[in-house]
Short mmCIF file of C-alpha atoms and ligand atoms in Angstrom, two decimals:
data_model
loop_
_atom_site.label_atom_id
_atom_site.label_comp_id
_atom_site.label_asym_id
_atom_site.label_seq_id
_atom_site.Cartn_x
_atom_site.Cartn_y
_atom_site.Cartn_z
CA MET A 12 -17.58 14.45 -11.41
CA SER A 13 -16.57 16.84 -8.66
CA LYS A 14 -13.54 18.94 -9.28
CA ALA A 15 -10.08 17.46 -8.97
CA GLU A 16 -8.25 17.59 -5.65
CA ILE A 17 -4.84 17.96 -7.23
CA GLY A 18 -3.29 18.88 -10.57
CA LEU A 19 -0.31 17.41 -12.38
CA ILE A 20 1.66 18.97 -15.22
CA GLY A 21 3.94 16.83 -17.37
CA LEU A 22 2.79 13.42 -18.57
CA GLY A 23 6.19 11.94 -19.42
CA VAL A 24 7.46 8.71 -17.90
CA MET A 25 7.27 9.91 -14.30
CA GLY A 26 4.29 12.23 -14.50
CA SER A 27 1.95 9.80 -16.25
CA ASN A 28 2.70 7.06 -13.73
CA LEU A 29 2.38 9.39 -10.78
CA ALA A 30 -0.99 10.60 -12.11
CA LEU A 31 -2.24 7.00 -12.38
CA ASN A 32 -0.99 6.33 -8.85
CA ILE A 33 -2.87 9.39 -7.54
CA ALA A 34 -6.05 8.43 -9.39
CA GLU A 35 -5.82 4.86 -8.13
CA LYS A 36 -5.62 6.06 -4.53
CA GLY A 37 -8.98 7.75 -5.01
CA TYR A 38 -7.86 11.36 -5.54
CA PRO A 39 -9.35 12.97 -8.65
CA VAL A 40 -6.44 14.50 -10.57
CA ALA A 41 -6.48 17.10 -13.35
CA VAL A 42 -3.64 16.59 -15.81
CA TYR A 43 -2.00 18.77 -18.45
CA ASN A 44 0.91 18.23 -20.80
CA ARG A 45 2.58 20.77 -23.10
CA THR A 46 2.05 18.46 -26.08
CA SER A 47 -1.68 17.84 -25.88
CA SER A 48 -1.66 14.64 -27.98
CA ARG A 49 0.16 13.05 -25.05
CA THR A 50 -2.63 14.07 -22.69
CA GLY A 51 -5.21 12.47 -25.00
CA ALA A 52 -3.22 9.24 -25.34
CA PHE A 53 -2.66 9.11 -21.59
CA PHE A 54 -6.37 9.49 -20.88
CA GLU A 55 -7.31 6.90 -23.51
CA ASN A 56 -4.99 4.35 -21.93
CA ALA A 57 -5.97 5.02 -18.32
CA GLY A 58 -8.70 2.36 -18.31
CA ALA A 59 -10.93 2.34 -15.25
CA LEU A 60 -8.83 5.07 -13.62
CA ARG A 61 -10.26 7.53 -16.19
CA GLU A 62 -13.07 8.31 -13.80
CA ASN A 63 -10.56 9.96 -11.48
CA ILE A 64 -8.69 11.80 -14.23
CA VAL A 65 -9.58 15.16 -15.77
CA PRO A 66 -7.60 15.74 -18.97
CA CYS A 67 -6.96 19.42 -19.69
CA THR A 68 -5.65 21.13 -22.79
CA SER A 69 -4.54 24.43 -21.23
CA LEU A 70 -3.18 25.68 -17.94
CA GLU A 71 -6.33 27.80 -17.54
CA GLU A 72 -8.51 24.71 -17.83
CA LEU A 73 -6.27 22.79 -15.44
CA VAL A 74 -6.49 25.50 -12.79
CA ALA A 75 -10.27 25.79 -13.22
CA GLN A 76 -10.67 22.03 -12.71
CA ILE A 77 -8.97 21.88 -9.29
CA LYS A 78 -10.68 22.67 -5.98
CA PRO A 79 -8.99 25.59 -4.25
CA PRO A 80 -6.60 25.80 -2.50
CA ARG A 81 -4.99 23.93 -5.34
CA PRO A 82 -1.97 21.68 -5.08
CA ILE A 83 -0.31 21.31 -8.50
CA ILE A 84 2.57 18.91 -9.13
CA LEU A 85 5.11 19.78 -11.81
CA MET A 86 6.74 16.68 -13.26
CA VAL A 87 8.52 18.22 -16.22
CA GLN A 88 12.12 18.28 -17.32
CA ALA A 89 14.25 19.95 -14.66
CA GLY A 90 15.56 23.46 -15.32
CA LYS A 91 14.01 25.98 -17.71
CA ALA A 92 10.77 24.00 -18.15
CA VAL A 93 10.02 24.32 -14.42
CA ASP A 94 10.56 28.10 -14.49
CA GLU A 95 8.34 28.39 -17.57
CA GLN A 96 5.53 26.40 -15.95
CA ILE A 97 5.73 28.44 -12.74
CA GLU A 98 5.61 31.63 -14.81
CA GLY A 99 2.59 30.32 -16.72
CA LEU A 100 0.76 29.39 -13.52
CA ARG A 101 1.58 32.45 -11.44
CA ASP A 102 -1.18 34.70 -12.71
CA LEU A 103 -3.74 31.91 -12.87
CA LEU A 104 -3.39 30.75 -9.28
CA ALA A 105 -4.80 32.23 -6.10
CA LYS A 106 -3.52 32.75 -2.57
CA ASN A 107 -2.55 29.53 -0.76
CA ASP A 108 -2.35 27.43 -3.91
CA ILE A 109 0.67 25.14 -3.81
CA ILE A 110 3.13 24.53 -6.64
CA ILE A 111 5.06 21.31 -6.07
CA ASP A 112 8.16 20.76 -8.18
CA ALA A 113 8.57 16.98 -8.17
CA GLY A 114 11.33 16.74 -10.79
CA ASN A 115 15.03 16.31 -10.15
CA ALA A 116 15.74 19.98 -9.56
CA ASN A 117 19.08 21.30 -8.49
CA PHE A 118 18.36 22.36 -4.91
CA ARG A 119 19.98 25.73 -5.55
CA ASP A 120 17.32 26.37 -8.24
CA THR A 121 14.70 25.31 -5.69
CA ILE A 122 16.01 27.85 -3.17
CA ARG A 123 15.90 30.54 -5.89
CA ARG A 124 12.30 29.60 -6.76
CA PHE A 125 11.29 29.90 -3.11
CA GLU A 126 12.77 33.39 -3.11
CA GLU A 127 11.09 34.35 -6.37
CA LEU A 128 7.69 33.23 -5.12
CA GLU A 129 8.03 34.93 -1.75
CA GLY A 130 5.29 37.51 -1.23
CA SER A 131 3.23 36.08 -4.13
CA GLY A 132 0.79 34.37 -1.75
CA LEU A 133 1.58 31.09 -3.47
CA THR A 134 3.21 28.24 -1.61
CA PHE A 135 6.11 26.32 -3.10
CA ILE A 136 7.34 22.82 -2.34
CA GLY A 137 10.51 21.19 -3.70
CA MET A 138 9.94 17.47 -3.70
CA GLY A 139 12.39 14.71 -4.58
CA VAL A 140 10.75 11.57 -5.97
CA SER A 141 12.68 8.36 -6.32
CA GLY A 142 11.86 4.95 -7.71
CA GLY A 143 11.75 5.50 -11.45
CA GLU A 144 8.72 4.55 -13.51
CA GLU A 145 7.72 1.62 -11.29
CA GLY A 146 8.02 3.70 -8.13
CA ALA A 147 5.97 6.55 -9.58
CA ARG A 148 3.22 4.11 -10.52
CA HIS A 149 3.07 1.97 -7.39
CA GLY A 150 4.77 3.96 -4.66
CA PRO A 151 7.89 6.13 -4.74
CA SER A 152 10.03 7.43 -1.92
CA ILE A 153 9.11 11.09 -1.43
CA MET A 154 11.49 13.69 0.04
CA VAL A 155 9.84 17.00 0.75
CA GLY A 156 11.35 20.45 1.29
CA GLY A 157 9.45 23.66 2.08
CA LYS A 158 7.33 25.00 4.90
CA GLU A 159 6.17 22.23 7.19
CA ASP A 160 2.56 23.47 7.20
CA ALA A 161 2.54 23.32 3.39
CA TYR A 162 3.61 19.68 3.60
CA ARG A 163 0.89 18.94 6.15
CA ARG A 164 -1.70 20.23 3.67
CA VAL A 165 -0.67 17.72 1.00
CA GLU A 166 0.48 14.98 3.36
CA PRO A 167 -2.65 12.79 2.98
CA ILE A 168 -2.20 12.54 -0.80
CA LEU A 169 1.57 12.09 -0.58
CA THR A 170 1.39 9.38 2.06
CA ALA A 171 -1.35 7.64 0.04
CA ILE A 172 0.79 7.47 -3.12
CA ALA A 173 4.16 6.81 -1.43
CA ALA A 174 5.79 3.41 -1.07
CA ARG A 175 5.21 1.66 2.22
CA PHE A 176 7.77 -0.09 4.34
CA GLU A 177 5.86 -2.36 6.65
CA ASP A 178 3.17 0.07 7.84
CA GLU A 179 5.04 3.28 7.33
CA ALA A 180 4.71 5.56 4.29
CA CYS A 181 8.02 6.48 2.66
CA SER A 182 7.22 10.17 2.51
CA ALA A 183 8.43 12.84 4.88
CA TRP A 184 8.98 16.53 5.32
CA LEU A 185 12.73 16.92 5.70
CA GLY A 186 13.25 20.63 6.14
CA GLU A 187 12.68 24.05 4.62
CA GLY A 188 13.66 25.35 1.19
CA GLY A 189 15.82 23.04 -0.90
CA ALA A 190 16.05 20.27 1.73
CA GLY A 191 13.97 17.73 -0.23
CA HIS A 192 15.79 18.21 -3.53
CA PHE A 193 19.14 18.21 -1.75
CA VAL A 194 18.42 14.88 -0.06
CA LYS A 195 17.25 13.48 -3.42
CA THR A 196 20.55 14.62 -4.98
CA ILE A 197 22.57 12.83 -2.31
CA HIS A 198 20.32 9.78 -2.71
CA ASN A 199 21.28 9.74 -6.37
CA GLY A 200 24.98 10.22 -5.55
CA ILE A 201 24.83 7.21 -3.23
CA GLU A 202 22.96 5.32 -5.95
CA TYR A 203 25.85 6.02 -8.37
CA ALA A 204 28.35 4.68 -5.80
CA ASP A 205 26.27 1.57 -5.07
CA MET A 206 25.93 0.79 -8.79
CA GLN A 207 29.59 1.44 -9.58
CA MET A 208 30.85 -0.79 -6.76
CA ILE A 209 28.54 -3.59 -7.91
CA ALA A 210 29.91 -3.15 -11.45
CA GLU A 211 33.50 -3.29 -10.15
CA ILE A 212 32.84 -6.59 -8.36
CA TYR A 213 31.25 -7.92 -11.58
CA GLY A 214 34.41 -6.81 -13.43
CA VAL A 215 36.69 -8.71 -11.04
CA LEU A 216 34.78 -11.93 -11.75
CA ARG A 217 34.28 -11.38 -15.48
CA ASP A 218 37.77 -10.19 -16.37
CA GLY A 219 39.86 -11.88 -13.67
CA PHE A 220 38.28 -15.30 -13.88
CA GLY A 221 36.44 -15.25 -17.22
CA MET A 222 33.27 -16.12 -15.37
CA PRO A 223 30.10 -16.14 -17.52
CA ALA A 224 27.39 -13.61 -16.74
CA ALA A 225 24.84 -16.19 -15.57
CA GLU A 226 27.30 -17.59 -13.00
CA ILE A 227 28.06 -14.12 -11.68
CA GLY A 228 24.31 -13.56 -11.52
CA LYS A 229 23.95 -16.60 -9.28
CA ILE A 230 26.52 -15.15 -6.88
CA PHE A 231 24.60 -11.87 -6.67
CA GLU A 232 21.40 -13.83 -6.19
CA GLY A 233 22.98 -15.56 -3.19
CA TRP A 234 24.24 -12.26 -1.76
CA ASN A 235 20.76 -10.84 -2.03
CA LYS A 236 19.70 -13.20 0.73
CA GLY A 237 22.31 -11.81 3.13
CA ARG A 238 23.63 -8.47 4.32
CA LEU A 239 23.69 -7.08 0.76
CA ASN A 240 19.95 -7.65 0.34
CA SER A 241 18.83 -4.72 -1.80
CA TYR A 242 16.94 -3.77 -4.93
CA LEU A 243 20.15 -3.03 -6.83
CA VAL A 244 21.72 -6.41 -6.01
CA GLU A 245 18.42 -8.12 -6.86
CA ILE A 246 18.17 -6.48 -10.28
CA THR A 247 21.88 -7.09 -10.93
CA ALA A 248 21.22 -10.83 -10.49
CA ALA A 249 18.21 -10.61 -12.82
CA VAL A 250 20.12 -8.60 -15.43
CA LEU A 251 23.05 -11.04 -15.43
CA ALA A 252 20.68 -14.01 -15.87
CA ALA A 253 18.84 -12.49 -18.84
CA ALA A 254 19.51 -13.69 -22.38
CA ASP A 255 19.47 -11.53 -25.49
CA PRO A 256 16.57 -12.69 -27.68
CA LYS A 257 18.53 -11.71 -30.84
CA SER A 258 21.85 -13.45 -30.24
CA GLY A 259 20.98 -15.89 -27.47
CA LYS A 260 23.98 -14.55 -25.52
CA PRO A 261 23.72 -12.93 -22.10
CA ILE A 262 22.14 -9.53 -22.77
CA VAL A 263 24.72 -7.83 -20.56
CA ASP A 264 27.47 -9.00 -22.95
CA MET A 265 25.68 -7.31 -25.85
CA ILE A 266 25.32 -3.93 -24.15
CA LEU A 267 27.84 -1.22 -24.99
CA ASP A 268 29.99 -0.26 -21.99
CA ARG A 269 29.12 3.43 -22.13
CA ALA A 270 27.04 4.67 -19.19
CA GLY A 271 24.72 7.66 -19.33
CA GLN A 272 24.13 10.22 -16.63
CA LYS A 273 21.65 13.01 -16.22
CA GLY A 274 23.60 15.09 -13.70
CA THR A 275 22.30 14.40 -10.21
CA GLY A 276 25.29 12.22 -9.28
CA ARG A 277 27.59 14.97 -10.51
CA TRP A 278 25.68 17.54 -8.44
CA ALA A 279 26.17 15.37 -5.35
CA ALA A 280 29.93 15.31 -5.97
CA ILE A 281 30.04 19.06 -6.68
CA GLU A 282 28.09 19.90 -3.53
CA ALA A 283 30.33 17.64 -1.45
CA GLN A 284 33.35 19.53 -2.79
CA MET A 285 31.68 22.90 -2.24
CA MET A 286 31.04 21.96 1.38
CA GLY A 287 34.51 20.52 1.91
CA VAL A 288 33.19 17.06 2.78
CA PRO A 289 34.97 14.08 1.19
CA ALA A 290 32.59 11.97 -0.88
CA THR A 291 35.25 10.11 -2.81
CA ALA A 292 33.25 6.95 -3.51
CA ILE A 293 30.49 9.07 -5.07
CA GLU A 294 33.02 11.20 -6.97
CA SER A 295 34.75 8.07 -8.30
CA ALA A 296 31.44 6.65 -9.45
CA VAL A 297 30.64 9.86 -11.33
CA ALA A 298 34.14 9.91 -12.85
CA ALA A 299 33.81 6.25 -13.85
CA ARG A 300 30.64 7.04 -15.79
CA SER A 301 32.40 9.93 -17.51
CA LEU A 302 35.36 7.73 -18.47
CA SER A 303 33.00 5.00 -19.64
CA ALA A 304 31.57 7.48 -22.13
CA GLU A 305 35.06 7.92 -23.69
CA LYS A 306 34.89 4.61 -25.53
CA THR A 307 37.13 5.59 -28.46
CA ILE A 308 39.89 6.96 -26.23
CA ARG A 309 39.75 3.86 -24.03
CA GLU A 310 40.09 1.66 -27.12
CA ALA A 311 43.15 3.66 -28.17
CA ALA A 312 44.63 3.31 -24.66
CA ALA A 313 43.92 -0.42 -24.62
CA ALA A 314 45.84 -0.74 -27.91
CA ALA A 315 48.72 1.38 -26.56
CA TYR A 316 49.11 -0.45 -23.25
CA GLY A 317 47.89 -3.91 -24.12
CA PRO A 318 45.52 -5.89 -21.95
CA ALA A 319 45.87 -6.04 -18.18
CA VAL A 320 46.57 -9.40 -16.58
CA ALA A 321 44.75 -12.18 -18.46
CA PRO A 322 41.96 -14.22 -16.82
CA SER A 323 43.39 -16.86 -14.52
CA GLY A 324 41.22 -19.57 -16.05
CA LYS A 325 40.60 -20.91 -12.55
CA ALA A 326 37.31 -20.57 -10.74
CA PRO A 327 37.46 -18.30 -7.69
CA ASP A 328 37.33 -20.23 -4.42
CA ALA A 329 34.62 -19.80 -1.78
CA ALA A 330 36.85 -17.63 0.42
CA PHE A 331 37.40 -15.21 -2.46
CA ILE A 332 33.65 -14.98 -3.13
CA ASP A 333 33.10 -14.24 0.57
CA ASP A 334 35.76 -11.55 0.35
CA LEU A 335 33.95 -9.99 -2.61
CA GLU A 336 30.69 -9.89 -0.65
CA LEU A 337 32.29 -8.28 2.37
CA ALA A 338 34.30 -5.87 0.22
CA LEU A 339 31.10 -4.70 -1.46
CA PHE A 340 29.48 -4.31 1.93
CA ALA A 341 32.43 -2.34 3.37
CA GLY A 342 32.48 -0.10 0.29
CA LYS A 343 28.77 0.51 0.73
CA VAL A 344 29.18 1.49 4.39
CA ALA A 345 31.92 3.98 3.44
CA ALA A 346 29.86 5.45 0.58
CA TYR A 347 26.80 5.91 2.83
CA ALA A 348 29.01 7.41 5.53
CA GLN A 349 30.17 9.95 2.97
CA GLY A 350 26.67 10.72 1.68
CA PHE A 351 25.28 11.20 5.17
CA ALA A 352 28.29 13.34 6.14
CA VAL A 353 27.54 15.63 3.18
CA MET A 354 23.91 15.88 4.33
CA GLU A 355 25.06 16.62 7.88
CA GLU A 356 27.18 19.52 6.64
CA ALA A 357 24.43 20.86 4.36
CA SER A 358 21.96 20.57 7.20
CA SER A 359 24.01 22.88 9.36
CA GLU A 360 24.97 25.23 6.48
CA PHE A 361 21.36 25.69 5.35
CA LYS A 362 19.83 25.30 8.84
CA TRP A 363 17.59 22.45 7.70
CA ASN A 364 17.98 20.20 10.72
CA LEU A 365 17.76 17.17 8.44
CA PRO A 366 16.34 14.12 10.26
CA MET A 367 18.90 11.44 9.35
CA ALA A 368 16.94 8.50 10.79
CA THR A 369 13.82 9.60 8.89
CA ILE A 370 15.82 9.89 5.66
CA ALA A 371 17.10 6.33 6.10
CA ARG A 372 13.54 5.22 6.89
CA ILE A 373 11.93 6.74 3.80
CA TRP A 374 14.62 5.17 1.61
CA ARG A 375 13.72 1.66 2.81
CA ALA A 376 11.07 1.23 0.12
CA GLY A 377 10.12 2.79 -3.20
CA CYS A 378 13.54 4.12 -4.13
CA ILE A 379 16.38 2.65 -6.13
CA ILE A 380 18.77 2.26 -3.17
CA ARG A 381 16.22 0.50 -0.97
CA SER A 382 17.88 -2.21 1.07
CA GLN A 383 17.95 -4.13 4.30
CA PHE A 384 21.00 -2.05 5.20
CA LEU A 385 18.82 1.09 5.46
CA SER A 386 16.78 -0.45 8.26
CA THR A 387 19.95 -0.95 10.28
CA LEU A 388 21.02 2.55 9.37
CA ALA A 389 17.71 4.02 10.54
CA GLN A 390 17.89 2.14 13.85
CA SER A 391 21.49 3.27 14.35
CA PHE A 392 20.61 6.93 13.76
CA GLU A 393 17.64 6.60 16.09
CA ALA A 394 19.91 5.20 18.81
CA ASP A 395 22.62 7.77 18.16
CA PRO A 396 21.03 10.85 16.53
CA ASP A 397 24.11 13.03 17.11
CA ALA A 398 26.56 10.65 15.47
CA GLU A 399 29.08 12.71 13.55
CA ASN A 400 29.77 9.96 11.06
CA LEU A 401 28.25 6.60 10.34
CA LEU A 402 31.66 5.00 10.77
CA LEU A 403 31.63 6.07 14.44
CA ILE A 404 28.33 4.37 15.28
CA ASP A 405 29.03 1.25 17.36
CA HIS A 406 27.08 -1.08 15.12
CA PHE A 407 29.02 -0.01 12.02
CA VAL A 408 32.36 -0.04 13.84
CA GLY A 409 31.76 -3.75 14.42
CA GLN A 410 30.64 -4.32 10.83
CA MET A 411 33.62 -2.48 9.38
CA GLN A 412 36.05 -4.30 11.66
CA GLU A 413 34.76 -7.50 10.15
CA ALA A 414 34.50 -6.34 6.53
CA GLN A 415 37.46 -4.02 5.96
CA PRO A 416 40.13 -6.74 5.60
CA SER A 417 38.10 -8.13 2.68
CA LEU A 418 37.84 -4.70 1.06
CA ARG A 419 41.62 -4.38 1.42
CA ARG A 420 42.23 -7.79 -0.18
CA ILE A 421 39.84 -7.17 -3.07
CA VAL A 422 41.21 -3.69 -3.83
CA ALA A 423 44.76 -5.15 -3.71
CA HIS A 424 43.70 -8.06 -5.93
CA ALA A 425 42.14 -5.70 -8.48
CA ALA A 426 45.17 -3.38 -8.44
CA LEU A 427 47.61 -6.25 -9.03
CA ALA A 428 45.43 -7.65 -11.79
CA GLY A 429 45.11 -4.26 -13.49
CA GLN A 430 41.35 -4.25 -13.04
CA PRO A 431 39.75 -0.90 -12.34
CA ALA A 432 38.01 -0.60 -8.96
CA PRO A 433 37.96 3.18 -8.51
CA ALA A 434 34.95 3.42 -6.17
CA LEU A 435 36.01 0.49 -3.97
CA SER A 436 39.55 1.91 -3.82
CA ALA A 437 38.20 5.35 -2.96
CA ALA A 438 36.05 3.84 -0.21
CA LEU A 439 39.08 2.08 1.24
CA GLY A 440 41.24 5.21 0.95
CA TYR A 441 38.58 7.19 2.78
CA PHE A 442 38.26 4.59 5.51
CA ASP A 443 42.01 4.39 6.05
CA SER A 444 42.40 8.18 6.11
CA PHE A 445 39.37 8.57 8.36
CA ARG A 446 40.66 6.21 11.00
CA GLN A 447 44.23 7.54 11.02
CA ALA A 448 44.60 9.61 14.17
CA ARG A 449 47.92 11.10 13.02
CA GLY A 450 47.80 11.65 9.29
CA THR A 451 50.41 13.07 6.95
CA ALA A 452 49.05 16.61 6.66
CA ASN A 453 51.94 17.75 8.91
CA LEU A 454 54.10 17.43 5.80
CA ILE A 455 51.54 19.31 3.67
CA GLN A 456 51.59 22.12 6.23
CA ALA A 457 55.38 22.21 6.15
CA GLN A 458 55.35 22.38 2.34
CA ARG A 459 52.76 25.17 2.39
CA ASP A 460 54.79 27.12 4.89
CA PHE A 461 57.95 26.54 2.88
CA PHE A 462 56.62 27.93 -0.40
CA GLY A 463 53.96 30.29 0.83
CA ALA A 464 54.75 31.19 4.46
CA HIS A 465 51.25 29.95 5.36
CA GLY A 466 52.35 28.98 8.89
CA PHE A 467 51.43 25.88 10.83
CA GLU A 468 50.28 24.78 14.27
CA ARG A 469 52.67 22.80 16.47
CA ILE A 470 51.72 19.73 18.46
CA ASP A 471 53.36 21.11 21.60
CA GLU A 472 52.56 24.85 21.57
CA ASP A 473 49.61 27.11 20.64
CA GLY A 474 49.80 29.80 17.99
CA ALA A 475 51.02 30.09 14.42
CA HIS A 476 54.56 29.04 13.64
CA HIS A 477 56.98 29.00 10.73
CA GLY A 478 59.63 26.46 9.84
CA PRO A 479 63.38 26.95 9.78
CA TRP A 480 63.51 27.12 5.99
CA GLY A 481 65.17 30.47 5.42
CA SER A 482 63.99 32.37 2.35
CA GLY A 483 66.37 31.30 -0.38
CA LEU A 484 64.57 28.19 -1.66
CA ALA A 485 61.04 29.53 -2.12
CA GLY A 486 60.16 29.75 -5.81
P1 NAP B 13 10.22 12.60 -19.72
O1 NAP B 13 9.59 11.28 -19.85
O2 NAP B 13 11.30 12.98 -20.68
O3 NAP B 13 9.07 13.71 -19.77
C1 NAP B 13 9.39 15.06 -19.71
C2 NAP B 13 8.12 15.85 -19.49
O4 NAP B 13 8.51 17.23 -19.38
C3 NAP B 13 7.13 15.74 -20.64
O5 NAP B 13 5.84 15.78 -20.10
C4 NAP B 13 7.43 17.01 -21.44
O6 NAP B 13 6.35 17.50 -22.17
C5 NAP B 13 7.73 17.97 -20.32
N1 NAP B 13 8.49 19.13 -20.76
C6 NAP B 13 9.75 19.16 -21.22
N2 NAP B 13 10.11 20.41 -21.51
C7 NAP B 13 9.03 21.19 -21.24
C8 NAP B 13 8.79 22.57 -21.32
N3 NAP B 13 9.75 23.41 -21.74
N4 NAP B 13 7.59 23.02 -20.93
C9 NAP B 13 6.64 22.17 -20.50
N5 NAP B 13 6.81 20.84 -20.39
C10 NAP B 13 8.00 20.37 -20.75
O7 NAP B 13 10.86 12.84 -18.26
P2 NAP B 13 10.62 12.03 -16.91
O8 NAP B 13 11.53 10.86 -16.87
O9 NAP B 13 9.17 11.84 -16.69
O10 NAP B 13 11.21 13.08 -15.85
C11 NAP B 13 10.47 14.16 -15.33
C12 NAP B 13 11.22 14.70 -14.13
O11 NAP B 13 11.34 13.66 -13.15
C13 NAP B 13 12.65 15.13 -14.43
O12 NAP B 13 13.01 16.20 -13.61
C14 NAP B 13 13.46 13.89 -14.05
O13 NAP B 13 14.81 14.20 -13.75
C15 NAP B 13 12.70 13.45 -12.83
N6 NAP B 13 12.86 12.05 -12.44
C16 NAP B 13 12.92 11.06 -13.38
C17 NAP B 13 13.07 9.74 -12.97
C18 NAP B 13 13.11 8.61 -13.97
O14 NAP B 13 13.44 7.49 -13.56
N7 NAP B 13 12.76 8.85 -15.23
C19 NAP B 13 13.16 9.44 -11.61
C20 NAP B 13 13.05 10.46 -10.67
C21 NAP B 13 12.90 11.76 -11.09
P3 NAP B 13 6.18 17.18 -23.75
O15 NAP B 13 5.43 15.88 -23.82
O16 NAP B 13 5.42 18.33 -24.27
O17 NAP B 13 7.56 17.08 -24.33
#
């Protein structure tokens, strides 16, 4: 067989599936994994695709098996492992070879790696890949950061393996340096918010009405045919319908209420804070996962405070179910508005010129947050590329006018019933603060001036001013 056209290091969940995807699209791929037994097992199980796979037991062999200039994908654990692999490859590679970090890197690490490789003759790409195992195998959403000409060199392979929405590949060059990994981070932050808000709506039905999982699943199934049509709503319906083979009960009732997280949602919240952009729905979703992990403390608090309001015993009426659907939709719009606002700020801070419509387009298939909503979002950004915030785009103004009363009613309902809805509440708080032309920060400014002589602006005069507080009260 002729030499491979691309290399891939790291045959874990993502790497092995991505390698099969590459091989299936007709690109011979050389693969290497730190633990070589995994490479052997992977090759054994690759079936007919073996003819496009070259298993290697060392980095030297991997490099020798790829046609120069060599693109090599790293799909290893993010962090130290990536630095180690780059270090191992550095002396083996030649000018113009391309190292592509396809893991969930922190974009600040990606920027550092670009700097470290500068002048080496090697090209670096930071590439976000979304879609989990299934996406990696059959078509992920691919978010690329680095030099545009480097992307163009690997574009044929990336577009071949990417998900497709209608006729368009869900892969794009988004900007230089850490742009791809940054966009992937925000994607994951939005994913956290989407998932949390879905879970909050589930909680309202489960705890407020004692509704069985399968019935809640049917409601999500219905919503998936409307404006909430999305992968996450679809799988929520499937999850809620599934029975536990051991107990015969709904599987979701047998799963411990302690959520894991690997850090990308947290990074999204941290970056939003660093840039001074409110991303409260994302932050609440991250915080909710953290609090979910504190099972023992929550049990102690439940014993101390007693249960919240008991289930009503009544079935929710159709108007309430419609309110839930619209509340979830309004929360989603606010969360996406926040995520895109963070990207807008990062784009100007890092001079990436992020193409917002393209980002929405490449998220329409392959990734976890894929949805019908993203098509509307892409069209809206295309029509109004300079929109400062999603909530100011005409289409979404209309949608929010319709949906926000429902969000208000559901958040109020949950609050009165003692049911947690932190992400939906945060979305509503953001929306209400965002649309308030005269907020309450005048009082904050007065307080700051009172205790710290920070000064304030007046509504009727230019310049810095101080209040008539005197000096005696400041502590
Ligand atoms: P995984 O199944 O745990 O596999 C990890 C891979 O990294 C293995 O091949 C492992 O090799 C290798 N590795 C770990 N430490 C290493 C080191 N120090 N040196 C060399 N190789 C090392 O992980 P995964 O789920 O495929 O994730 C890979 C990357 O994709 C991560 O950055 C992850 O965040 C990202 N990602 C994952 C998903 C997902 O849904 N799983 C989705 C998008 C992105 P050994 O076999 O030798 O241990």
